[in-house]
Coordinates of C-alpha atoms and ligand atoms in Angstrom, one line a residue:
Chain A
M253 CA 199.4 89.4 157.2
N254 CA 197.5 92.5 158.6
I255 CA 196.8 92.1 162.2
I256 CA 194.7 94.5 164.3
V257 CA 194.7 94.4 168.1
C258 CA 191.9 96.0 170.1
A259 CA 193.4 97.3 173.3
K260 CA 191.8 99.0 176.3
Q261 CA 193.2 101.5 178.8
I262 CA 192.2 100.8 182.4
V263 CA 193.1 102.0 185.8
N264 CA 195.2 99.8 188.0
V265 CA 192.5 97.8 189.8
T266 CA 194.8 96.7 192.7
D267 CA 195.1 100.4 193.7
I268 CA 191.4 101.1 193.9
R269 CA 190.4 102.1 197.5
I270 CA 186.9 102.3 198.8
D271 CA 186.1 105.7 200.4
K272 CA 184.9 104.8 203.9
K273 CA 182.5 107.8 204.1
T274 CA 180.8 107.5 200.7
N275 CA 181.4 103.8 200.3
K276 CA 182.4 104.4 196.7
P277 CA 185.5 103.3 194.9
V278 CA 188.0 106.1 194.4
L279 CA 189.1 106.1 190.8
Q280 CA 190.8 109.5 190.6
G281 CA 194.5 109.8 190.7
L282 CA 195.2 106.1 189.8
D283 CA 197.8 105.0 187.3
N284 CA 196.5 104.1 183.9
K285 CA 197.7 101.1 182.1
I286 CA 196.9 98.8 179.2
S287 CA 194.7 95.9 180.3
D288 CA 197.1 93.0 181.0
I289 CA 195.7 90.4 178.6
D290 CA 195.6 93.0 175.8
K291 CA 199.4 93.0 176.1
N292 CA 199.3 89.2 175.5
A293 CA 197.3 89.9 172.4
V294 CA 199.8 92.4 171.2
E295 CA 202.7 90.0 171.9
E296 CA 201.0 87.3 169.9
A297 CA 200.3 89.7 167.0
I298 CA 204.0 90.7 166.9
R299 CA 205.0 87.0 167.0
V300 CA 202.8 86.1 164.0
R301 CA 203.9 89.2 162.1
D302 CA 207.6 88.4 162.6
E303 CA 207.0 84.9 161.2
K304 CA 204.6 85.8 158.4
G305 CA 205.4 89.4 157.6
G306 CA 202.8 92.2 157.5
K307 CA 201.9 94.7 160.1
V308 CA 200.4 95.1 163.5
T309 CA 197.9 98.0 164.1
I310 CA 196.6 98.9 167.5
I311 CA 193.1 100.2 167.8
M312 CA 191.7 101.8 170.9
V313 CA 188.5 103.5 172.0
G314 CA 189.5 105.4 175.1
P315 CA 190.4 108.6 176.8
S316 CA 192.2 111.3 174.7
E317 CA 195.3 111.1 176.8
A318 CA 195.7 107.3 176.1
T319 CA 198.3 108.1 173.5
E320 CA 200.8 107.6 176.3
T321 CA 199.8 104.1 177.1
V322 CA 199.4 103.2 173.4
K323 CA 203.1 104.2 173.0
E324 CA 204.0 101.3 175.2
L325 CA 202.4 98.9 172.7
L326 CA 204.3 100.6 169.8
A327 CA 207.5 100.2 171.9
M328 CA 206.7 96.5 172.2
G329 CA 206.7 96.3 168.4
A330 CA 203.3 97.2 167.0
D331 CA 203.7 99.3 163.9
E332 CA 201.0 101.9 164.1
A333 CA 197.9 102.8 166.1
L334 CA 194.5 104.4 165.8
L335 CA 192.9 106.1 168.8
I336 CA 189.3 107.0 168.8
P337 CA 188.9 109.4 171.8
W338 CA 186.0 108.5 174.0
D339 CA 185.5 110.0 177.4
Q340 CA 181.9 109.0 178.0
D341 CA 180.6 105.9 179.8
Y342 CA 182.0 102.7 178.5
D343 CA 179.0 101.0 176.8
Y344 CA 180.0 97.7 175.0
H345 CA 177.5 98.3 172.2
V346 CA 178.7 101.9 171.6
V347 CA 182.4 101.0 171.9
S348 CA 182.2 98.0 169.6
E349 CA 180.4 100.1 166.9
L350 CA 183.2 102.7 167.2
L351 CA 185.8 99.9 166.9
I352 CA 184.1 98.6 163.8
G353 CA 184.1 102.1 162.3
G354 CA 187.8 102.4 163.0
I355 CA 188.6 98.9 161.6
K356 CA 186.8 99.7 158.4
K357 CA 188.9 102.8 158.0
L358 CA 192.0 100.7 158.5
G359 CA 191.3 98.6 155.4
D360 CA 192.0 94.9 154.9
Y361 CA 192.8 92.7 157.8
D362 CA 193.4 89.0 158.4
I363 CA 193.3 88.6 162.1
I364 CA 191.8 90.8 164.8
L365 CA 193.1 90.0 168.3
C366 CA 191.7 90.9 171.7
G367 CA 192.3 89.9 175.3
E368 CA 189.9 87.4 176.7
A369 CA 188.5 90.2 178.9
S370 CA 189.7 93.4 180.4
L371 CA 190.9 93.4 184.0
D372 CA 188.7 96.1 185.3
L373 CA 185.2 94.9 184.3
F374 CA 186.0 91.4 183.1
S375 CA 183.0 91.0 180.8
G376 CA 184.7 89.7 177.6
Q377 CA 182.1 91.3 175.4
I378 CA 184.2 93.3 172.9
G379 CA 185.7 90.4 171.0
P380 CA 182.5 88.5 170.2
R381 CA 180.6 91.8 169.5
V382 CA 183.3 92.9 167.0
A383 CA 183.3 89.5 165.4
E384 CA 179.5 89.5 164.9
L385 CA 179.4 93.1 163.6
L386 CA 182.1 92.1 161.0
D387 CA 180.4 88.8 160.4
I388 CA 183.5 86.7 160.9
P389 CA 184.3 83.6 163.0
Q390 CA 185.5 83.9 166.5
I391 CA 188.1 81.8 168.3
T392 CA 187.8 82.7 172.0
Y393 CA 190.0 81.8 175.0
A394 CA 193.0 80.8 172.7
Q395 CA 195.9 79.6 174.8
E396 CA 197.9 78.8 171.6
I397 CA 197.6 79.9 168.0
G398 CA 199.4 78.8 164.8
A399 CA 199.0 81.0 161.8
D400 CA 199.4 79.5 158.3
D401 CA 199.1 81.3 154.9
E402 CA 195.6 80.0 154.4
K403 CA 194.3 79.4 157.9
V404 CA 194.8 79.8 161.6
V405 CA 194.5 77.1 164.2
G406 CA 193.8 77.9 167.8
D407 CA 193.6 75.8 171.0
R408 CA 190.7 77.1 173.1
N409 CA 191.0 76.5 176.8
L410 CA 187.4 75.8 178.1
G411 CA 188.6 74.7 181.5
D412 CA 187.1 71.2 181.2
S413 CA 188.4 70.6 177.7
I414 CA 190.8 72.0 175.1
V415 CA 189.0 72.5 171.8
T416 CA 191.2 73.0 168.7
V417 CA 189.5 75.1 166.0
E418 CA 190.7 76.0 162.5
S419 CA 189.5 79.0 160.5
S420 CA 190.2 80.7 157.3
Y421 CA 190.9 84.5 157.3
P422 CA 189.6 87.0 158.4
V423 CA 189.0 85.8 161.9
L424 CA 188.7 87.3 165.4
I425 CA 190.7 85.6 168.2
T426 CA 190.7 86.3 171.9
V427 CA 193.7 85.1 173.9
T428 CA 194.2 84.0 177.5
K429 CA 197.1 85.2 179.6
E430 CA 198.8 81.9 179.4
I431 CA 199.4 82.2 175.6
N432 CA 202.8 84.0 176.0
E433 CA 204.8 86.3 178.2
P434 CA 204.5 89.9 176.9
R435 CA 208.0 91.4 176.3
L436 CA 209.2 94.4 178.2
P437 CA 210.4 97.0 175.7
S438 CA 214.0 98.2 176.1
L439 CA 215.0 101.9 176.3
M440 CA 215.9 101.7 172.6
D441 CA 212.5 100.3 171.7
I442 CA 210.8 103.1 173.7
L443 CA 212.9 105.8 171.9
G444 CA 212.3 104.1 168.5
A445 CA 208.6 104.1 169.1
A446 CA 208.4 107.8 169.4
N447 CA 208.2 108.2 165.6
K448 CA 205.6 105.5 165.0
P449 CA 202.3 107.0 163.9
I450 CA 199.3 107.3 166.2
E451 CA 196.3 108.4 164.2
I452 CA 193.4 110.1 166.0
L453 CA 190.0 109.9 164.5
E454 CA 187.0 111.4 166.3
A455 CA 183.9 109.2 166.9
D456 CA 182.0 111.2 164.2
D457 CA 184.7 110.4 161.7
V458 CA 184.2 106.6 162.1
V459 CA 180.5 106.2 162.4
S460 CA 177.7 108.2 160.8
E461 CA 175.8 108.4 164.1
V462 CA 177.0 107.4 167.6
S463 CA 174.5 105.1 169.2
S464 CA 173.0 105.8 172.6
P465 CA 174.2 103.5 175.4
T466 CA 172.3 100.3 175.9
V467 CA 173.3 99.9 179.5
E468 CA 173.2 102.7 182.0
T469 CA 175.1 102.7 185.3
I470 CA 172.8 103.6 188.2
D471 CA 175.1 103.2 191.1
I472 CA 178.5 101.8 192.1
T473 CA 179.1 100.8 195.7
G474 CA 182.2 99.6 197.3
V475 CA 182.5 96.2 198.9
S476 CA 184.6 96.4 202.1
M477 CA 187.0 93.6 202.9
D478 CA 187.6 94.1 206.6
R479 CA 189.5 91.2 208.1
K480 CA 191.0 90.6 211.5
N481 CA 194.6 90.6 210.3
I482 CA 195.9 88.6 213.2
I483 CA 199.3 87.5 211.9
Y484 CA 201.7 85.3 213.8
E485 CA 205.3 86.2 212.9
E486 CA 208.7 86.4 214.3
M487 CA 208.2 83.4 216.6
P488 CA 209.0 79.7 216.3
V489 CA 206.8 77.8 213.9
G490 CA 205.5 75.6 216.8
E491 CA 204.3 78.6 218.7
A492 CA 202.7 80.3 215.7
V493 CA 200.9 77.0 214.9
S494 CA 199.5 76.6 218.4
K495 CA 198.3 80.2 218.5
L496 CA 196.6 79.6 215.1
V497 CA 195.0 76.4 216.3
E498 CA 193.8 78.1 219.5
S499 CA 192.2 80.9 217.4
L500 CA 190.6 78.5 215.1
G501 CA 189.3 76.5 218.1
K502 CA 187.7 79.7 219.4
E503 CA 186.1 80.3 216.0
G504 CA 184.6 76.9 216.4
V505 CA 186.1 75.4 213.3
I506 CA 188.2 72.7 215.0
Chain B
M135 CA 158.7 87.0 177.0
V136 CA 161.6 85.9 179.1
L137 CA 163.9 83.4 177.3
A138 CA 166.5 81.2 179.0
Y139 CA 169.3 79.2 177.5
A140 CA 172.2 77.3 179.1
G141 CA 173.9 74.2 177.8
K142 CA 174.1 72.7 181.3
K143 CA 171.0 71.4 183.0
Q144 CA 171.7 72.4 186.6
L145 CA 172.5 76.0 185.5
M146 CA 169.3 76.0 183.5
L147 CA 167.2 75.0 186.5
E148 CA 168.7 77.8 188.5
M149 CA 168.0 80.3 185.7
L150 CA 164.4 79.0 185.4
G151 CA 164.0 79.7 189.2
K152 CA 164.9 83.4 188.7
G153 CA 163.4 83.5 185.3
R154 CA 160.0 82.5 186.7
E155 CA 160.1 85.3 189.3
L156 CA 161.0 87.9 186.6
A157 CA 158.4 86.6 184.1
N158 CA 155.7 86.9 186.8
E159 CA 156.7 90.4 187.5
L160 CA 156.7 91.3 183.9
E161 CA 153.5 89.3 183.4
K162 CA 155.1 87.5 180.6
E163 CA 155.8 83.8 179.7
L164 CA 159.0 82.0 180.5
T165 CA 160.5 80.0 177.6
A166 CA 163.4 77.6 177.8
V167 CA 165.5 76.6 174.8
I168 CA 167.1 73.2 174.2
V169 CA 169.4 72.9 171.1
G170 CA 170.5 69.9 169.3
D171 CA 168.9 66.9 171.0
E172 CA 165.2 66.0 170.9
N173 CA 165.2 65.4 174.6
H174 CA 161.5 65.5 175.5
A175 CA 162.1 64.3 179.1
L176 CA 164.4 67.3 179.7
A177 CA 161.8 69.6 178.2
E178 CA 159.2 68.2 180.6
E179 CA 161.6 68.7 183.4
Y180 CA 162.2 72.4 182.5
I181 CA 158.4 72.9 182.6
Q182 CA 158.2 71.3 186.1
Y183 CA 160.9 73.7 187.2
G184 CA 159.1 76.8 185.9
A185 CA 159.1 77.1 182.1
D186 CA 155.8 77.8 180.4
K187 CA 157.2 76.8 177.0
V188 CA 160.2 74.9 175.7
F189 CA 161.6 75.3 172.3
L190 CA 163.2 72.0 171.2
I191 CA 165.5 72.9 168.3
R192 CA 166.7 70.5 165.7
T193 CA 169.5 71.9 163.6
N194 CA 172.2 71.1 161.1
Q195 CA 174.6 72.5 163.7
E196 CA 176.8 70.0 165.6
M197 CA 179.0 71.2 168.3
F198 CA 178.6 74.6 170.0
K199 CA 179.9 77.5 167.9
A200 CA 178.9 81.0 169.0
E201 CA 178.4 82.1 165.4
E202 CA 175.8 79.5 164.8
Y203 CA 174.0 79.6 168.1
T204 CA 173.7 83.4 167.6
Q205 CA 171.6 82.6 164.5
I206 CA 169.4 80.1 166.3
L207 CA 168.7 82.3 169.3
T208 CA 168.2 85.5 167.3
G209 CA 165.4 83.8 165.4
L210 CA 163.8 82.6 168.5
I211 CA 164.1 85.9 170.4
E212 CA 162.6 87.8 167.5
E213 CA 159.8 85.3 166.9
S214 CA 158.8 85.2 170.6
E215 CA 159.3 88.9 171.1
S216 CA 161.5 88.3 174.1
E217 CA 162.6 91.3 176.0
L218 CA 164.7 89.6 178.5
V219 CA 167.2 86.8 177.6
L220 CA 169.1 84.9 180.3
I221 CA 172.2 83.0 179.1
G222 CA 174.1 80.6 181.3
S223 CA 177.5 82.1 182.1
N224 CA 179.8 79.2 181.4
K225 CA 182.5 79.7 178.8
D226 CA 180.1 79.0 175.9
G227 CA 177.5 81.4 177.2
K228 CA 180.0 84.1 177.9
E229 CA 181.1 84.2 174.2
L230 CA 177.6 83.7 172.9
A231 CA 175.8 86.4 174.8
P232 CA 177.8 89.4 173.5
R233 CA 177.7 88.1 170.0
L234 CA 173.9 87.8 170.2
A235 CA 173.7 91.2 171.8
A236 CA 175.7 92.7 168.9
K237 CA 173.3 91.1 166.4
L238 CA 170.3 92.5 168.2
K239 CA 172.0 95.8 169.0
A240 CA 171.1 95.1 172.6
G241 CA 172.6 95.8 176.0
C242 CA 174.3 92.8 177.6
V243 CA 175.4 92.5 181.2
S244 CA 177.9 89.8 182.1
E245 CA 177.8 87.6 185.2
C246 CA 175.0 89.2 187.1
T247 CA 174.7 88.5 190.8
D248 CA 171.1 89.9 191.0
I249 CA 168.4 90.9 188.6
H250 CA 165.1 92.6 189.3
I251 CA 162.4 94.6 187.6
D252 CA 161.8 98.1 188.7
D253 CA 158.9 100.0 187.1
G254 CA 159.2 97.8 184.1
D255 CA 162.9 98.4 183.8
I256 CA 165.5 95.6 184.0
I257 CA 168.0 96.3 186.7
T258 CA 171.1 94.2 187.2
E259 CA 173.9 93.9 189.7
R260 CA 177.4 92.6 189.1
T261 CA 180.7 92.8 190.7
I262 CA 183.4 94.9 189.0
F263 CA 187.0 95.9 189.8
S264 CA 187.9 92.3 190.8
G265 CA 185.2 92.3 193.5
K266 CA 186.0 95.7 195.0
A267 CA 182.7 97.2 193.9
V268 CA 179.2 96.3 192.8
A269 CA 177.7 98.0 189.8
K270 CA 173.9 98.5 189.6
E271 CA 172.9 98.9 186.0
K272 CA 169.8 99.5 183.9
I273 CA 169.2 98.1 180.5
N274 CA 167.9 100.6 178.0
S275 CA 167.7 98.6 174.8
K276 CA 164.6 96.9 173.5
Q277 CA 166.0 93.5 174.5
G278 CA 168.3 92.9 177.5
I279 CA 170.8 90.0 177.5
I280 CA 172.1 88.8 180.8
T281 CA 174.5 86.1 181.6
V282 CA 174.0 84.2 184.9
P283 CA 176.8 82.4 186.7
S284 CA 176.1 79.0 188.3
K285 CA 175.0 79.0 192.0
T286 CA 173.7 82.5 191.8
F287 CA 170.0 81.6 192.0
D288 CA 168.1 78.7 193.5
P289 CA 166.0 76.3 191.4
L290 CA 162.3 76.1 192.3
D291 CA 161.0 72.8 193.7
A292 CA 159.8 70.6 190.9
D293 CA 156.1 70.7 190.3
T294 CA 155.1 67.6 188.5
G295 CA 151.6 68.9 187.9
R296 CA 152.7 71.9 185.9
N297 CA 151.7 72.2 182.3
G298 CA 153.5 73.8 179.4
D299 CA 154.0 73.6 175.7
I300 CA 156.8 71.8 174.0
I301 CA 157.4 73.3 170.6
E302 CA 159.6 71.4 168.2
K303 CA 161.4 73.5 165.6
E304 CA 163.9 73.0 162.8
I305 CA 166.4 75.8 162.4
M306 CA 169.1 75.6 159.7
V307 CA 172.1 77.8 160.2
D308 CA 174.7 79.1 157.8
P309 CA 177.7 77.1 158.9
S310 CA 180.6 79.1 160.3
R311 CA 183.8 79.1 158.4
S312 CA 185.5 77.7 161.5
K313 CA 186.0 74.0 162.0
I314 CA 186.5 72.1 165.2
I315 CA 189.3 69.7 164.6
D316 CA 190.0 68.2 168.0
V317 CA 188.5 68.1 171.5
K318 CA 190.7 67.0 174.4
E319 CA 188.8 66.3 177.6
M320 CA 190.8 67.5 180.6
E321 CA 191.4 65.4 183.7
H322 CA 188.5 65.6 186.1
S323 CA 188.5 65.2 189.8
G324 CA 184.8 65.8 190.3
V325 CA 185.5 68.2 193.2
N326 CA 183.1 71.0 193.8
V327 CA 184.9 73.9 195.5
E328 CA 181.7 76.0 195.4
D329 CA 180.0 73.8 198.0
A330 CA 183.0 73.1 200.2
E331 CA 182.9 74.1 203.9
V332 CA 186.7 74.2 204.2
I333 CA 189.1 74.8 201.4
V334 CA 192.9 74.4 201.5
S335 CA 194.2 76.3 198.5
C336 CA 197.7 76.0 196.9
G337 CA 199.7 78.6 195.1
R338 CA 203.1 78.9 193.5
G339 CA 204.7 78.5 196.9
F340 CA 204.5 74.8 196.4
D341 CA 207.6 73.5 194.7
N342 CA 206.3 70.3 193.1
R343 CA 203.0 68.8 192.2
E344 CA 203.6 65.9 194.7
D345 CA 203.8 68.4 197.5
I346 CA 200.1 69.2 197.2
E347 CA 199.7 66.1 199.3
L348 CA 200.6 68.3 202.2
A349 CA 197.6 70.5 201.5
E350 CA 195.4 67.3 201.2
N351 CA 196.6 66.1 204.6
L352 CA 195.6 69.5 206.1
A353 CA 192.2 69.3 204.4
A354 CA 191.7 65.8 205.6
Q355 CA 191.4 67.2 209.2
F356 CA 188.0 68.8 208.2
K357 CA 184.6 67.7 207.0
G358 CA 183.2 69.1 203.7
R359 CA 186.7 69.9 202.5
A360 CA 188.2 70.6 199.1
I361 CA 191.5 71.5 197.6
G362 CA 191.6 74.9 195.8
C363 CA 194.4 76.6 193.8
S364 CA 195.5 79.8 192.2
R365 CA 195.4 80.2 188.4
P366 CA 199.0 79.4 187.7
I367 CA 198.8 76.0 189.5
S368 CA 196.0 75.0 187.1
A369 CA 196.5 77.1 183.9
D370 CA 200.3 77.3 183.7
L371 CA 201.5 74.2 185.5
N372 CA 198.5 71.9 185.0
W373 CA 199.0 70.4 188.5
L374 CA 195.3 70.5 189.3
P375 CA 192.3 70.5 187.0
E376 CA 190.3 73.6 186.4
E377 CA 187.7 72.6 189.0
H378 CA 190.1 73.6 191.7
W379 CA 190.9 77.0 190.3
V380 CA 189.7 79.9 192.5
G381 CA 189.5 83.5 191.4
L382 CA 188.2 86.2 189.0
S383 CA 188.5 83.8 186.1
G384 CA 187.9 80.7 188.1
H385 CA 185.4 79.5 190.7
K386 CA 183.9 81.8 193.3
V387 CA 183.9 80.2 196.7
K388 CA 182.5 81.0 200.1
P389 CA 183.6 78.3 202.6
R390 CA 183.6 78.7 206.4
V391 CA 187.4 78.6 206.3
Y392 CA 189.7 79.3 203.4
F393 CA 193.4 78.4 203.9
A394 CA 195.6 80.3 201.3
V395 CA 198.9 78.4 201.3
G396 CA 201.8 79.8 199.3
I397 CA 199.5 82.2 197.5
S398 CA 200.6 85.8 197.1
G399 CA 197.1 87.3 197.3
Q400 CA 196.8 89.1 193.9
I401 CA 193.5 90.8 193.6
Q402 CA 192.4 88.4 190.9
H403 CA 192.7 85.5 193.4
I404 CA 191.0 87.5 196.2
A405 CA 188.0 88.1 193.8
G406 CA 187.2 84.4 194.0
M407 CA 187.4 83.9 197.8
R408 CA 186.6 87.2 199.4
D409 CA 183.2 85.9 200.6
S410 CA 184.8 83.2 202.8
D411 CA 183.9 83.5 206.5
I412 CA 187.4 83.1 207.8
I413 CA 190.6 83.4 205.7
V414 CA 193.9 81.9 207.0
A415 CA 197.1 82.7 205.1
I416 CA 200.4 80.9 205.2
N417 CA 203.2 82.6 203.4
K418 CA 206.9 83.0 203.9
D419 CA 206.9 86.7 202.8
P420 CA 205.7 89.0 205.6
D421 CA 204.8 91.6 203.0
A422 CA 202.6 89.3 200.9
L423 CA 199.3 90.9 200.0
I424 CA 197.4 87.9 201.2
F425 CA 198.0 88.9 204.8
D426 CA 196.0 92.2 204.3
N427 CA 193.1 90.0 203.3
A428 CA 193.4 87.4 206.0
D429 CA 191.9 87.0 209.4
Y430 CA 194.7 84.8 210.7
G431 CA 198.1 84.3 209.2
I432 CA 201.4 82.6 209.8
V433 CA 204.6 84.0 208.3
G434 CA 206.7 81.0 207.6
D435 CA 207.7 78.3 205.2
L436 CA 204.8 76.2 204.3
Y437 CA 207.0 73.1 204.3
K438 CA 207.6 73.6 208.0
V439 CA 204.2 75.1 208.9
L440 CA 201.9 72.6 207.3
P441 CA 203.3 69.4 209.0
E442 CA 203.2 71.0 212.4
L443 CA 199.7 72.5 211.8
I444 CA 198.4 69.1 210.7
D445 CA 199.8 67.5 213.9
A446 CA 198.5 70.3 216.1
I447 CA 195.0 70.1 214.7
E448 CA 195.0 66.3 215.1
N449 CA 196.0 66.7 218.8
A450 CA 193.5 69.4 219.4
K451 CA 190.7 67.2 218.2
T452 CA 191.6 64.3 220.6
Ligands
LIG173 C1 193.0 88.4 183.6 C2 193.5 87.7 184.7 C3 192.8 86.8 185.4 C4 193.3 86.2 186.5 N1 192.5 85.3 187.2 C5 193.0 84.7 188.3 C6 192.2 83.7 189.0 O1 191.0 83.5 188.7 N2 192.8 83.1 190.1 C7 194.1 83.4 190.5 O2 194.5 82.8 191.4 N3 194.8 84.2 189.8 C8 194.3 84.8 188.7 N4 195.1 85.7 188.0 C9 196.6 85.7 188.3 C10 197.0 86.5 189.5 O3 197.1 87.9 189.0 C11 198.3 86.0 190.1 O4 199.2 86.0 189.1 C12 198.1 84.7 190.7 O5 197.0 84.6 191.5 C13 199.4 84.3 191.5 O6 199.3 83.0 191.9 P1 200.2 82.6 193.2 O7 199.8 83.4 194.3 O8 200.0 81.1 193.3 O9 201.7 82.8 192.8 P2 202.7 83.9 193.2 O10 202.2 85.3 193.0 O11 204.0 83.6 192.5 O12 202.9 83.7 194.7 C14 203.5 82.7 195.3 C15 203.6 83.0 196.8 O13 204.1 81.9 197.5 C16 205.0 82.4 198.5 N5 205.9 81.3 198.8 C17 206.9 80.8 198.1 N6 207.5 79.8 198.6 C18 206.9 79.6 199.8 C19 207.1 78.7 200.9 N7 208.0 77.7 200.8 N8 206.3 78.8 202.0 C20 205.3 79.7 202.0 N9 205.1 80.6 201.0 C21 205.9 80.5 200.0 C22 205.6 83.6 198.0 O14 206.0 84.5 199.0 C23 204.5 84.2 197.2 O15 203.7 85.1 197.9 C24 194.6 86.4 186.9 C25 195.4 87.3 186.2 C26 194.9 87.9 185.1 C27 195.8 88.9 184.4

């Protein structure tokens, strides 16, 4: 079973500050990480491979220095990785074409796994776009999958219902964060991953012509979240409660 | 042409409201799409709410599959030369729109909070970075695909005198290799957190499902109330149906008062409730992130605080 996982490197969204003067989010100097749900996708890929045999390949379109975060996924247990360096604006059309270019270079595959969405932009476009460009079925929002020799079954969580879908291979699956608990690699795993191959192919190597972006960012403005932050602590519960009720009374909500 | 499709009627009416405005600006027609049932009454209604034209599609396709709906909509978009396509941003729409965009090599913007036309260009706004910023974007491809979340735009008032064309069509699709083998409806409570005035929201700080009754008792002190929850309470523990789930991947709420009880305040939760007028946090951990995002807070055990708070509010009212 050949499994490909599309992974994205993002900045840690929790740490983003809004610059008070410019009212812009400050993205410089933040830690990079693999988008959380992509790790669930990698975990699931490893689980299926360990059961059925085969290999897990990571593919990423991302900054050239992303080899560092990709290594974490190899340490988790993925077998190899392909990085297509891309430092320009992240356009879903362009990125999905680059991913397809890379996937075609990788050869045969049975399952392509993605996270439901990335944690920074939360659009969830890459999975369905890749599935369409490869003309294969998509099973999105999978909270459980069972892979067989001939077919895979996925439970899709649609919020108001759970839809169980079956498909033959190849198929693209996007997973939710509830599907598993991604493993934390041990020191041994991290050392062992140092020798696993990370291939680097330039955009020009995977597509004959890089498309121009379909969506252009005009402006990004920060949304401030100034709150009163009146916290009642280090006092008996009764006292804290009466202070809160008094405040809510003044706000006119009681 | 501006084309609109959503599987849910209310969302469709909201999209037609905005779609009408955009079509007027572009001096183009607004077309609604209904797939799968020959519901003339619904088509008439869409016309009353702003559509110039409704495609009523008969097909061999049964339940929603993005692969198959992509084929149906691609045909309609090309035939009607639509430059702007609005797709309802529920789970189906969110997996359909990008697939459709890939087929058309088009730009797609997910979950727009605003759309306008500037000099003939389609300009969108959406929140990114879990609500910390708003991105203003311009679509540069021939067609632009936009997903629209519910409660973003208002429907027009129905105009029973409006005329429009209902066009019946049969579109056969290449069936997907995938097969739906089971559908389990989840429990429904019928609650609508998006419209609530006061929300009491429960997190992992609650030890048992039964204890949510404490939150209900607090909520019972207010009019227009609803119970909310964090993602794990719904998605991991199944203590409350999805309708209660607030956050980045759940419902976006803006009540007058939001009580976050036993919720740590991770940014993905904040993303769903940051527009609340007043945020009150109850958490036993003084360092919990939720306090940074709260107007008022009590550091304490919810099992002690809630019963006293309920009594105190009751007394304050009398
Ligand atoms: C892609 C993605 C999307 C997500 N979308 C959402 C979303 O839409 N909505 C959402 O909510 N989350 C979402 N999350 C999850 C989010 O990151 C957090 O994991 C989640 O919000 C935590 O829920 P919680 O606060 O209930 O639990 P915890 O983080 O476990 O917090 C429990 C809190 O309860 C407090 N507590 C414990 N006992 C008591 C007590 N007796 N009295 C008072 N306080 C107590 C603790 O101090 C703690 O702060 C998403 C995550 C990802 C990766």
